[in-house]
């Protein structure tokens, strides 16, 4: 039996009832229970707005002492000069997806569960055993190459951008896009690992050489690398999410892989690639809103429109060159259910619609 | 996921990177460090497939606790003395958190190690989590706590307040200047590895003792991400150490980062813990005791000291001086007294101190009553409006302090104040190290070497300058620190919510606020020398 006579007296704080609940007393501001330093978009502030707006301060709003650290060659904080795009009020932009920590983890965890379940079922069903050789090679080479693009955009495009934009709303939306891309790139890599262990003739290392050397992928790699070299954060967002993703990303994911996988006996790849498509649809909604606002800006809209036209004339040819270089991969699967021309036309149509929604003219380069 | 499959998965993910041949990523943020000879250090492994569900589970626990706190009427037992200080703390901390997210691409740009880029990008997402989960906690406080004033204007107040600005360098320091100085040494090697212990562990412990178990719930969840961040920082530090040319910069940055973190974090968290608590058990650890455990033993002895084996000179003198300031020079007590002196321009209320508090302070910091007791008794005596001015404008033997140009905490240890003309302006500093930071470290040349990427101290660094020679009532009104009746102040020098006992704009009108730095620069050389001598003698006339 334990001896309880020699135990030390425990020390613990005293509980005290203080009646410090809301409503316990009436006094000035006792009912002031909304954040009152910003105007919500609608009558009632959303959770997203409350946890996001003004967390990154701005000398044009409440920041009276200015930024207290500067760079060796210029001002600190988030200078508006870090992009050529202009806004009469950058704070107008709100993420249509209303991403904050709870949505980030709920949504991405749901995707993780979907992907895991899909891969477990595939293993259990021996789903890869029936793939024909051509399809195995297609996934090995092309999905293997594409995952590099996703990872490069995650780390050196979106992660980069979120240091630079003048509001928390823009930067957080882009940080979420980076998280999406990183998760998707890793999902593709781990899918590649599964395939190399599935007992089929799948070379899990082939993707590196294809991405680095295969002629059909070099213009895509070049474009991704050139994107990462852009210093202007808005141009980088525009060139990536509005141009590259439409003309190359969607072309490959939506207009090729998602269309032909089932006919080639593969029901796994579309499930995984579909999550990337879903991510992009969300991230595009944010980019579309941002550039719409900039084009519609009463003070700077015209100048922005001209600027975006310049960006289109730079990036549309690069992305179309990348798209055209990929044409041979349309011939690689055994079941060729769609032509390159059909896929590219579909991607171009979506791109035109997007540009119209933003309020931009269709660049002549698109028809070349 | 098993350890074996985790290792395999991580190896697979590392195949995603490649050596670019057409173009290299833009270098937006430069560094004077070099990593040409750096071995590739691999930080803690993290895969998104396990990361998202892990964080979702942690979130579910946090949100479950928040629901439970509301249903269980936690605010019936929360100490107002404690929660008032959260109006300040929670206005500050989401910005450093989000700044840490913004700092990650700076480190990615600077460090040519794809292995570490992944970990840094995951840290970015963690920091978005931390910032928004803390904003949400604050929203809950605003909704559920008896006095929402101050919470309701939180981000505006953070951006226009003297104390908010002190806290802001804790975020701006992460995202500005040399990429490695900011995003690695200041943020990760010092702030996250050393001072999150007091911020996110010691302080929540005190919250629980004051009836608030939500702060520990949220901040311990935050802290559980920090080990990965510490691993990121340590990997980059080891890479930097591989090149002898980095050593002077590392030693410079450790001195700056250590001292600035001490000045800022110990000022704030020390005050919250020592002056925000009602728990006066004699065997309850004081901030000094917590600091000894968390900072001196866990960080200095276990983390910093072993770096000496790499030939790095670590700032022993500054660690000892920080300890000296906390234990012998009354640093935390001076800061608390300064915050309380400035109560009209606060957006939180500061409680009066009782005999129980006095006894506890005397027990923990012998000599406390002799040095601070009389002032706090004056604070108690002058707590209500009608018969007296705010304490800052009454003669209680306290001279409003000069602001440190570097850390922006005032020069409260008056005998240590440094006064120098820097960049054609007379500036005051709390210490030799803060003077060195401005005059030597944050410059484009260091020890004869070009350091073009080092940051600069900018902005209106003395808050008082913005409000010089104005009536206090107008300042408070301009700042927006007025309740919804248009006249009662948010800040009060007591906790009584009886409107008759609360100060209004009318009660403080007629007091003109002067900037010590503006006045200092208006003085002749002789006047300034006399003034500084008087100030250093603790504000008493020099015989």
PDB file of C-alpha atoms in Angstrom, chain A residues 10-37 45-47 50-57 62-73 75-78 82 99-102 104-110 112-113 115-116 119 147-149 151-164 167-168 171-172 174-176 178-180 182-183 185-194 196-197 204-205 207-208 211-212 218-219 221-233 236, chain B residues 1 5 8-10 12-26 28-29 46-53 55-56 59-60 63 73-80 94-95 98-99 101-106 108-109 114 117-118 121-122 124-126 128-129 131-133 135-136 138-139 141-149 151-156 158-162 165 168-169 172-173 175-178 186 208-209 256 260 278-279 281 283-284 406 408 442 452-463 466 482-485 488 497 499 502:
ATOM      1  CA  UNK A  10       1.029  20.599  -4.102  1.00  0.00           C
ATOM      2  CA  UNK A  11       0.966  24.226  -5.071  1.00  0.00           C
ATOM      3  CA  UNK A  12      -1.653  25.404  -7.525  1.00  0.00           C
ATOM      4  CA  UNK A  13      -3.324  28.704  -8.383  1.00  0.00           C
ATOM      5  CA  UNK A  14      -6.609  29.540  -6.717  1.00  0.00           C
ATOM      6  CA  UNK A  15      -9.712  29.554  -8.826  1.00  0.00           C
ATOM      7  CA  UNK A  16     -11.557  32.824  -8.498  1.00  0.00           C
ATOM      8  CA  UNK A  17     -14.914  33.707  -9.973  1.00  0.00           C
ATOM      9  CA  UNK A  18     -14.534  37.132 -11.531  1.00  0.00           C
ATOM     10  CA  UNK A  19     -17.766  37.465 -13.544  1.00  0.00           C
ATOM     11  CA  UNK A  20     -15.808  38.715 -16.527  1.00  0.00           C
ATOM     12  CA  UNK A  21     -18.219  37.412 -19.122  1.00  0.00           C
ATOM     13  CA  UNK A  22     -19.589  39.506 -21.946  1.00  0.00           C
ATOM     14  CA  UNK A  23     -22.753  41.276 -20.848  1.00  0.00           C
ATOM     15  CA  UNK A  24     -22.002  41.206 -17.136  1.00  0.00           C
ATOM     16  CA  UNK A  25     -22.082  45.030 -17.001  1.00  0.00           C
ATOM     17  CA  UNK A  26     -23.184  47.958 -19.162  1.00  0.00           C
ATOM     18  CA  UNK A  27     -20.542  50.606 -19.762  1.00  0.00           C
ATOM     19  CA  UNK A  28     -19.135  52.489 -22.767  1.00  0.00           C
ATOM     20  CA  UNK A  29     -18.125  50.031 -25.523  1.00  0.00           C
ATOM     21  CA  UNK A  30     -19.433  47.027 -23.587  1.00  0.00           C
ATOM     22  CA  UNK A  31     -21.293  45.982 -26.734  1.00  0.00           C
ATOM     23  CA  UNK A  32     -18.529  46.809 -29.218  1.00  0.00           C
ATOM     24  CA  UNK A  33     -17.967  43.279 -30.441  1.00  0.00           C
ATOM     25  CA  UNK A  34     -16.846  43.646 -34.052  1.00  0.00           C
ATOM     26  CA  UNK A  35     -13.494  44.643 -35.488  1.00  0.00           C
ATOM     27  CA  UNK A  36     -14.128  48.285 -36.317  1.00  0.00           C
ATOM     28  CA  UNK A  37     -10.965  49.331 -38.140  1.00  0.00           C
ATOM     29  CA  UNK A  45     -17.723  40.689 -41.616  1.00  0.00           C
ATOM     30  CA  UNK A  46     -16.704  37.173 -42.562  1.00  0.00           C
ATOM     31  CA  UNK A  47     -14.344  35.048 -40.514  1.00  0.00           C
ATOM     32  CA  UNK A  50     -11.608  39.271 -39.521  1.00  0.00           C
ATOM     33  CA  UNK A  51      -8.503  37.112 -39.414  1.00  0.00           C
ATOM     34  CA  UNK A  52      -6.857  38.583 -42.506  1.00  0.00           C
ATOM     35  CA  UNK A  53      -7.533  42.272 -43.108  1.00  0.00           C
ATOM     36  CA  UNK A  54      -4.897  44.732 -41.864  1.00  0.00           C
ATOM     37  CA  UNK A  55      -2.691  42.095 -40.228  1.00  0.00           C
ATOM     38  CA  UNK A  56      -0.069  43.303 -42.693  1.00  0.00           C
ATOM     39  CA  UNK A  57      -0.060  47.034 -41.907  1.00  0.00           C
ATOM     40  CA  UNK A  62      -3.174  52.939 -39.935  1.00  0.00           C
ATOM     41  CA  UNK A  63       0.620  52.658 -39.851  1.00  0.00           C
ATOM     42  CA  UNK A  64       1.650  56.061 -38.502  1.00  0.00           C
ATOM     43  CA  UNK A  65       5.356  55.535 -37.854  1.00  0.00           C
ATOM     44  CA  UNK A  66       6.009  53.987 -41.250  1.00  0.00           C
ATOM     45  CA  UNK A  67       8.142  50.893 -41.829  1.00  0.00           C
ATOM     46  CA  UNK A  68      10.909  50.861 -39.236  1.00  0.00           C
ATOM     47  CA  UNK A  69      13.386  48.764 -41.213  1.00  0.00           C
ATOM     48  CA  UNK A  70      14.547  49.317 -44.764  1.00  0.00           C
ATOM     49  CA  UNK A  71      16.559  47.337 -47.269  1.00  0.00           C
ATOM     50  CA  UNK A  72      20.095  48.417 -48.099  1.00  0.00           C
ATOM     51  CA  UNK A  73      18.885  49.705 -51.467  1.00  0.00           C
ATOM     52  CA  UNK A  75      12.409  51.027 -48.405  1.00  0.00           C
ATOM     53  CA  UNK A  76      11.242  48.082 -46.344  1.00  0.00           C
ATOM     54  CA  UNK A  77       7.762  46.714 -45.839  1.00  0.00           C
ATOM     55  CA  UNK A  78       5.797  46.042 -48.976  1.00  0.00           C
ATOM     56  CA  UNK A  82       7.521  46.088 -56.489  1.00  0.00           C
ATOM     57  CA  UNK A  99      -8.774  30.909 -47.127  1.00  0.00           C
ATOM     58  CA  UNK A 100      -7.571  30.952 -43.563  1.00  0.00           C
ATOM     59  CA  UNK A 101      -6.037  28.257 -41.450  1.00  0.00           C
ATOM     60  CA  UNK A 102      -9.158  26.157 -40.971  1.00  0.00           C
ATOM     61  CA  UNK A 104      -6.427  25.334 -45.651  1.00  0.00           C
ATOM     62  CA  UNK A 105      -6.182  22.233 -43.487  1.00  0.00           C
ATOM     63  CA  UNK A 106      -9.726  20.985 -43.991  1.00  0.00           C
ATOM     64  CA  UNK A 107      -9.551  21.215 -47.767  1.00  0.00           C
ATOM     65  CA  UNK A 108      -6.093  19.808 -48.177  1.00  0.00           C
ATOM     66  CA  UNK A 109      -6.716  17.023 -45.685  1.00  0.00           C
ATOM     67  CA  UNK A 110      -9.811  16.058 -47.633  1.00  0.00           C
ATOM     68  CA  UNK A 112      -5.061  13.785 -48.930  1.00  0.00           C
ATOM     69  CA  UNK A 113      -7.743  11.344 -47.824  1.00  0.00           C
ATOM     70  CA  UNK A 115      -5.731  10.451 -52.870  1.00  0.00           C
ATOM     71  CA  UNK A 116      -4.753   7.941 -50.209  1.00  0.00           C
ATOM     72  CA  UNK A 119      -4.079   4.665 -54.149  1.00  0.00           C
ATOM     73  CA  UNK A 147       5.506  17.140 -61.458  1.00  0.00           C
ATOM     74  CA  UNK A 148       8.709  19.167 -61.719  1.00  0.00           C
ATOM     75  CA  UNK A 149       6.782  22.079 -63.156  1.00  0.00           C
ATOM     76  CA  UNK A 151       7.107  21.884 -57.693  1.00  0.00           C
ATOM     77  CA  UNK A 152       9.062  24.699 -59.325  1.00  0.00           C
ATOM     78  CA  UNK A 153       5.960  26.879 -59.377  1.00  0.00           C
ATOM     79  CA  UNK A 154       5.247  26.036 -55.726  1.00  0.00           C
ATOM     80  CA  UNK A 155       8.672  26.987 -54.406  1.00  0.00           C
ATOM     81  CA  UNK A 156       9.949  29.648 -56.754  1.00  0.00           C
ATOM     82  CA  UNK A 157       6.782  31.320 -57.994  1.00  0.00           C
ATOM     83  CA  UNK A 158       4.013  31.359 -55.403  1.00  0.00           C
ATOM     84  CA  UNK A 159       6.161  31.086 -52.274  1.00  0.00           C
ATOM     85  CA  UNK A 160       8.215  33.958 -53.651  1.00  0.00           C
ATOM     86  CA  UNK A 161       5.263  36.155 -54.528  1.00  0.00           C
ATOM     87  CA  UNK A 162       3.749  36.054 -51.059  1.00  0.00           C
ATOM     88  CA  UNK A 163       6.599  38.212 -49.690  1.00  0.00           C
ATOM     89  CA  UNK A 164       5.905  40.993 -52.103  1.00  0.00           C
ATOM     90  CA  UNK A 167      -1.772  43.396 -48.736  1.00  0.00           C
ATOM     91  CA  UNK A 168      -2.221  40.393 -46.510  1.00  0.00           C
ATOM     92  CA  UNK A 171      -0.168  37.345 -50.012  1.00  0.00           C
ATOM     93  CA  UNK A 172      -2.206  34.795 -48.093  1.00  0.00           C
ATOM     94  CA  UNK A 174      -0.810  33.174 -52.990  1.00  0.00           C
ATOM     95  CA  UNK A 175       0.650  31.296 -50.013  1.00  0.00           C
ATOM     96  CA  UNK A 176      -2.304  28.912 -50.246  1.00  0.00           C
ATOM     97  CA  UNK A 178       1.955  27.547 -53.077  1.00  0.00           C
ATOM     98  CA  UNK A 179       0.697  24.964 -50.577  1.00  0.00           C
ATOM     99  CA  UNK A 180      -1.601  23.484 -53.217  1.00  0.00           C
ATOM    100  CA  UNK A 182       3.586  21.682 -53.286  1.00  0.00           C
ATOM    101  CA  UNK A 183       1.078  19.090 -52.141  1.00  0.00           C
ATOM    102  CA  UNK A 185       3.724  17.925 -56.869  1.00  0.00           C
ATOM    103  CA  UNK A 186       4.464  15.619 -53.948  1.00  0.00           C
ATOM    104  CA  UNK A 187       1.328  13.576 -54.635  1.00  0.00           C
ATOM    105  CA  UNK A 188       2.526  13.033 -58.177  1.00  0.00           C
ATOM    106  CA  UNK A 189       5.993  12.065 -56.955  1.00  0.00           C
ATOM    107  CA  UNK A 190       4.608   9.607 -54.411  1.00  0.00           C
ATOM    108  CA  UNK A 191       2.279   8.211 -57.055  1.00  0.00           C
ATOM    109  CA  UNK A 192       5.379   7.706 -59.183  1.00  0.00           C
ATOM    110  CA  UNK A 193       6.928   5.854 -56.238  1.00  0.00           C
ATOM    111  CA  UNK A 194       3.851   3.634 -55.924  1.00  0.00           C
ATOM    112  CA  UNK A 196       7.677   1.909 -59.439  1.00  0.00           C
ATOM    113  CA  UNK A 197       6.843  -0.543 -56.661  1.00  0.00           C
ATOM    114  CA  UNK A 204      10.583   5.612 -61.421  1.00  0.00           C
ATOM    115  CA  UNK A 205      13.775   7.465 -62.283  1.00  0.00           C
ATOM    116  CA  UNK A 207      11.175  11.464 -65.151  1.00  0.00           C
ATOM    117  CA  UNK A 208      14.405  13.326 -64.447  1.00  0.00           C
ATOM    118  CA  UNK A 211      12.258  16.842 -67.753  1.00  0.00           C
ATOM    119  CA  UNK A 212      15.879  17.754 -68.202  1.00  0.00           C
ATOM    120  CA  UNK A 218      12.308  21.604 -72.919  1.00  0.00           C
ATOM    121  CA  UNK A 219      10.169  24.593 -73.920  1.00  0.00           C
ATOM    122  CA  UNK A 221      10.961  23.707 -68.612  1.00  0.00           C
ATOM    123  CA  UNK A 222      12.347  26.854 -70.186  1.00  0.00           C
ATOM    124  CA  UNK A 223       9.067  28.692 -69.553  1.00  0.00           C
ATOM    125  CA  UNK A 224       8.892  27.564 -65.935  1.00  0.00           C
ATOM    126  CA  UNK A 225      12.487  28.638 -65.343  1.00  0.00           C
ATOM    127  CA  UNK A 226      11.832  31.974 -67.038  1.00  0.00           C
ATOM    128  CA  UNK A 227       8.789  32.477 -64.864  1.00  0.00           C
ATOM    129  CA  UNK A 228      10.865  32.009 -61.725  1.00  0.00           C
ATOM    130  CA  UNK A 229      13.242  34.702 -62.972  1.00  0.00           C
ATOM    131  CA  UNK A 230      10.534  37.394 -63.062  1.00  0.00           C
ATOM    132  CA  UNK A 231      10.963  39.971 -60.296  1.00  0.00           C
ATOM    133  CA  UNK A 232       7.611  41.782 -60.610  1.00  0.00           C
ATOM    134  CA  UNK A 233       5.199  39.872 -58.365  1.00  0.00           C
ATOM    135  CA  UNK A 236       4.681  36.596 -62.087  1.00  0.00           C
TER     136      UNK A 236
ATOM    137  CA  UNK B   1       3.512   6.200 -42.433  1.00  0.00           C
ATOM    138  CA  UNK B   5       8.433   4.553 -46.017  1.00  0.00           C
ATOM    139  CA  UNK B   8      11.735   6.590 -49.016  1.00  0.00           C
ATOM    140  CA  UNK B   9       8.988   9.136 -49.613  1.00  0.00           C
ATOM    141  CA  UNK B  10      11.247  12.005 -48.660  1.00  0.00           C
ATOM    142  CA  UNK B  12      11.373  10.588 -53.762  1.00  0.00           C
ATOM    143  CA  UNK B  13      10.191  14.118 -53.113  1.00  0.00           C
ATOM    144  CA  UNK B  14      13.734  15.384 -53.309  1.00  0.00           C
ATOM    145  CA  UNK B  15      13.730  14.206 -56.942  1.00  0.00           C
ATOM    146  CA  UNK B  16      11.332  17.032 -57.741  1.00  0.00           C
ATOM    147  CA  UNK B  17      14.064  19.645 -57.812  1.00  0.00           C
ATOM    148  CA  UNK B  18      16.386  20.227 -60.718  1.00  0.00           C
ATOM    149  CA  UNK B  19      19.287  22.401 -61.772  1.00  0.00           C
ATOM    150  CA  UNK B  20      17.908  25.135 -64.010  1.00  0.00           C
ATOM    151  CA  UNK B  21      19.729  25.731 -67.291  1.00  0.00           C
ATOM    152  CA  UNK B  22      17.597  28.329 -69.081  1.00  0.00           C
ATOM    153  CA  UNK B  23      17.096  30.861 -66.296  1.00  0.00           C
ATOM    154  CA  UNK B  24      17.601  31.003 -62.541  1.00  0.00           C
ATOM    155  CA  UNK B  25      15.101  32.251 -59.974  1.00  0.00           C
ATOM    156  CA  UNK B  26      15.123  36.007 -59.473  1.00  0.00           C
ATOM    157  CA  UNK B  28      14.744  39.629 -54.906  1.00  0.00           C
ATOM    158  CA  UNK B  29      16.419  39.680 -51.532  1.00  0.00           C
ATOM    159  CA  UNK B  46       7.990  16.829 -43.733  1.00  0.00           C
ATOM    160  CA  UNK B  47       5.663  15.497 -46.388  1.00  0.00           C
ATOM    161  CA  UNK B  48       2.465  17.322 -47.230  1.00  0.00           C
ATOM    162  CA  UNK B  49       0.499  14.086 -47.240  1.00  0.00           C
ATOM    163  CA  UNK B  50       1.134  13.679 -43.527  1.00  0.00           C
ATOM    164  CA  UNK B  51       1.431  17.404 -42.746  1.00  0.00           C
ATOM    165  CA  UNK B  52      -2.113  18.465 -43.616  1.00  0.00           C
ATOM    166  CA  UNK B  53      -3.954  15.765 -41.635  1.00  0.00           C
ATOM    167  CA  UNK B  55      -2.372  20.016 -38.599  1.00  0.00           C
ATOM    168  CA  UNK B  56      -6.071  19.423 -39.138  1.00  0.00           C
ATOM    169  CA  UNK B  59      -6.825  22.400 -35.249  1.00  0.00           C
ATOM    170  CA  UNK B  60      -9.746  20.208 -34.306  1.00  0.00           C
ATOM    171  CA  UNK B  63     -11.457  24.510 -31.919  1.00  0.00           C
ATOM    172  CA  UNK B  73     -18.276  29.941 -19.168  1.00  0.00           C
ATOM    173  CA  UNK B  74     -14.509  30.256 -18.932  1.00  0.00           C
ATOM    174  CA  UNK B  75     -14.848  34.007 -18.716  1.00  0.00           C
ATOM    175  CA  UNK B  76     -16.549  33.711 -15.327  1.00  0.00           C
ATOM    176  CA  UNK B  77     -13.136  32.946 -13.933  1.00  0.00           C
ATOM    177  CA  UNK B  78     -10.779  34.911 -16.162  1.00  0.00           C
ATOM    178  CA  UNK B  79      -8.769  37.598 -14.427  1.00  0.00           C
ATOM    179  CA  UNK B  80      -9.320  40.969 -16.068  1.00  0.00           C
ATOM    180  CA  UNK B  94      -0.201  37.920 -35.642  1.00  0.00           C
ATOM    181  CA  UNK B  95       2.062  40.305 -37.567  1.00  0.00           C
ATOM    182  CA  UNK B  98       2.675  36.351 -40.891  1.00  0.00           C
ATOM    183  CA  UNK B  99       6.034  38.073 -41.338  1.00  0.00           C
ATOM    184  CA  UNK B 101       5.692  33.328 -43.574  1.00  0.00           C
ATOM    185  CA  UNK B 102       6.841  36.206 -45.750  1.00  0.00           C
ATOM    186  CA  UNK B 103      10.459  35.637 -44.695  1.00  0.00           C
ATOM    187  CA  UNK B 104      10.619  32.116 -46.096  1.00  0.00           C
ATOM    188  CA  UNK B 105      11.239  33.038 -49.755  1.00  0.00           C
ATOM    189  CA  UNK B 106      14.078  35.281 -48.580  1.00  0.00           C
ATOM    190  CA  UNK B 108      14.928  30.145 -50.109  1.00  0.00           C
ATOM    191  CA  UNK B 109      16.484  32.766 -52.390  1.00  0.00           C
ATOM    192  CA  UNK B 114      16.754  22.346 -52.475  1.00  0.00           C
ATOM    193  CA  UNK B 117      13.479  24.741 -49.587  1.00  0.00           C
ATOM    194  CA  UNK B 118      10.765  22.239 -48.948  1.00  0.00           C
ATOM    195  CA  UNK B 121       7.849  26.391 -47.724  1.00  0.00           C
ATOM    196  CA  UNK B 122       6.049  24.209 -45.157  1.00  0.00           C
ATOM    197  CA  UNK B 124       5.438  29.404 -44.599  1.00  0.00           C
ATOM    198  CA  UNK B 125       2.104  27.587 -44.381  1.00  0.00           C
ATOM    199  CA  UNK B 126       2.558  27.020 -40.643  1.00  0.00           C
ATOM    200  CA  UNK B 128      -0.217  31.548 -42.067  1.00  0.00           C
ATOM    201  CA  UNK B 129      -1.852  29.091 -39.678  1.00  0.00           C
ATOM    202  CA  UNK B 131      -1.344  34.284 -37.699  1.00  0.00           C
ATOM    203  CA  UNK B 132      -4.942  33.480 -38.504  1.00  0.00           C
ATOM    204  CA  UNK B 133      -5.524  31.149 -35.542  1.00  0.00           C
ATOM    205  CA  UNK B 135      -6.570  36.491 -34.883  1.00  0.00           C
ATOM    206  CA  UNK B 136      -9.421  34.077 -34.310  1.00  0.00           C
ATOM    207  CA  UNK B 138      -8.585  37.398 -30.258  1.00  0.00           C
ATOM    208  CA  UNK B 139     -11.983  37.535 -31.914  1.00  0.00           C
ATOM    209  CA  UNK B 141     -11.921  37.218 -26.550  1.00  0.00           C
ATOM    210  CA  UNK B 142     -13.616  40.246 -28.090  1.00  0.00           C
ATOM    211  CA  UNK B 143     -16.904  38.400 -28.251  1.00  0.00           C
ATOM    212  CA  UNK B 144     -16.850  36.723 -24.858  1.00  0.00           C
ATOM    213  CA  UNK B 145     -14.885  38.925 -22.460  1.00  0.00           C
ATOM    214  CA  UNK B 146     -16.566  41.642 -20.436  1.00  0.00           C
ATOM    215  CA  UNK B 147     -14.666  44.572 -21.979  1.00  0.00           C
ATOM    216  CA  UNK B 148     -14.157  44.296 -25.751  1.00  0.00           C
ATOM    217  CA  UNK B 149     -12.755  47.833 -26.115  1.00  0.00           C
ATOM    218  CA  UNK B 151      -9.806  44.177 -28.983  1.00  0.00           C
ATOM    219  CA  UNK B 152     -12.294  45.844 -31.320  1.00  0.00           C
ATOM    220  CA  UNK B 153      -9.693  48.172 -32.862  1.00  0.00           C
ATOM    221  CA  UNK B 154      -6.815  45.745 -32.583  1.00  0.00           C
ATOM    222  CA  UNK B 155      -4.931  46.043 -35.878  1.00  0.00           C
ATOM    223  CA  UNK B 156      -5.377  49.802 -36.081  1.00  0.00           C
ATOM    224  CA  UNK B 158      -1.177  47.921 -33.246  1.00  0.00           C
ATOM    225  CA  UNK B 159      -0.238  50.162 -36.159  1.00  0.00           C
ATOM    226  CA  UNK B 160      -0.425  53.513 -34.388  1.00  0.00           C
ATOM    227  CA  UNK B 161       0.688  52.742 -30.853  1.00  0.00           C
ATOM    228  CA  UNK B 162       4.100  53.179 -29.232  1.00  0.00           C
ATOM    229  CA  UNK B 165       5.791  49.674 -32.783  1.00  0.00           C
ATOM    230  CA  UNK B 168       6.522  45.445 -34.832  1.00  0.00           C
ATOM    231  CA  UNK B 169      10.296  45.181 -35.111  1.00  0.00           C
ATOM    232  CA  UNK B 172       9.802  43.634 -39.628  1.00  0.00           C
ATOM    233  CA  UNK B 173      13.148  42.289 -38.486  1.00  0.00           C
ATOM    234  CA  UNK B 175      11.461  40.374 -43.542  1.00  0.00           C
ATOM    235  CA  UNK B 176      13.837  43.259 -44.135  1.00  0.00           C
ATOM    236  CA  UNK B 177      17.522  43.666 -44.875  1.00  0.00           C
ATOM    237  CA  UNK B 178      20.057  40.915 -45.471  1.00  0.00           C
ATOM    238  CA  UNK B 186      17.040  37.004 -36.262  1.00  0.00           C
ATOM    239  CA  UNK B 208      -3.910  29.207 -17.210  1.00  0.00           C
ATOM    240  CA  UNK B 209      -3.130  30.364 -13.683  1.00  0.00           C
ATOM    241  CA  UNK B 256      22.202  42.197 -32.877  1.00  0.00           C
ATOM    242  CA  UNK B 260      17.127  43.078 -29.883  1.00  0.00           C
ATOM    243  CA  UNK B 278      -3.076  37.570  -9.949  1.00  0.00           C
ATOM    244  CA  UNK B 279      -1.273  34.374  -8.998  1.00  0.00           C
ATOM    245  CA  UNK B 281       2.020  32.113  -4.758  1.00  0.00           C
ATOM    246  CA  UNK B 283       6.584  29.237  -5.141  1.00  0.00           C
ATOM    247  CA  UNK B 284       5.270  30.391  -8.514  1.00  0.00           C
ATOM    248  CA  UNK B 406      17.174  51.131 -32.020  1.00  0.00           C
ATOM    249  CA  UNK B 408      12.359  51.596 -29.284  1.00  0.00           C
ATOM    250  CA  UNK B 442      23.049  48.343 -39.758  1.00  0.00           C
ATOM    251  CA  UNK B 452      25.308  46.395 -49.137  1.00  0.00           C
ATOM    252  CA  UNK B 453      22.508  44.017 -48.227  1.00  0.00           C
ATOM    253  CA  UNK B 454      22.372  44.885 -44.555  1.00  0.00           C
ATOM    254  CA  UNK B 455      19.163  46.604 -43.516  1.00  0.00           C
ATOM    255  CA  UNK B 456      18.679  50.180 -42.370  1.00  0.00           C
ATOM    256  CA  UNK B 457      16.798  51.671 -39.458  1.00  0.00           C
ATOM    257  CA  UNK B 458      14.039  53.808 -40.974  1.00  0.00           C
ATOM    258  CA  UNK B 459      10.666  55.368 -40.189  1.00  0.00           C
ATOM    259  CA  UNK B 460       9.500  57.736 -37.489  1.00  0.00           C
ATOM    260  CA  UNK B 461      11.322  55.846 -34.792  1.00  0.00           C
ATOM    261  CA  UNK B 462      10.426  58.047 -31.874  1.00  0.00           C
ATOM    262  CA  UNK B 463       6.651  57.726 -31.491  1.00  0.00           C
ATOM    263  CA  UNK B 466       4.489  62.429 -34.085  1.00  0.00           C
ATOM    264  CA  UNK B 482     -12.015  56.376 -27.269  1.00  0.00           C
ATOM    265  CA  UNK B 483     -15.003  54.227 -26.401  1.00  0.00           C
ATOM    266  CA  UNK B 484     -18.313  54.273 -28.228  1.00  0.00           C
ATOM    267  CA  UNK B 485     -19.785  57.082 -26.115  1.00  0.00           C
ATOM    268  CA  UNK B 488     -14.499  57.630 -22.320  1.00  0.00           C
ATOM    269  CA  UNK B 497     -15.911  49.542 -15.191  1.00  0.00           C
ATOM    270  CA  UNK B 499     -18.535  54.810 -15.942  1.00  0.00           C
ATOM    271  CA  UNK B 502     -13.542  55.940 -15.895  1.00  0.00           C
TER     272      UNK B 502
END
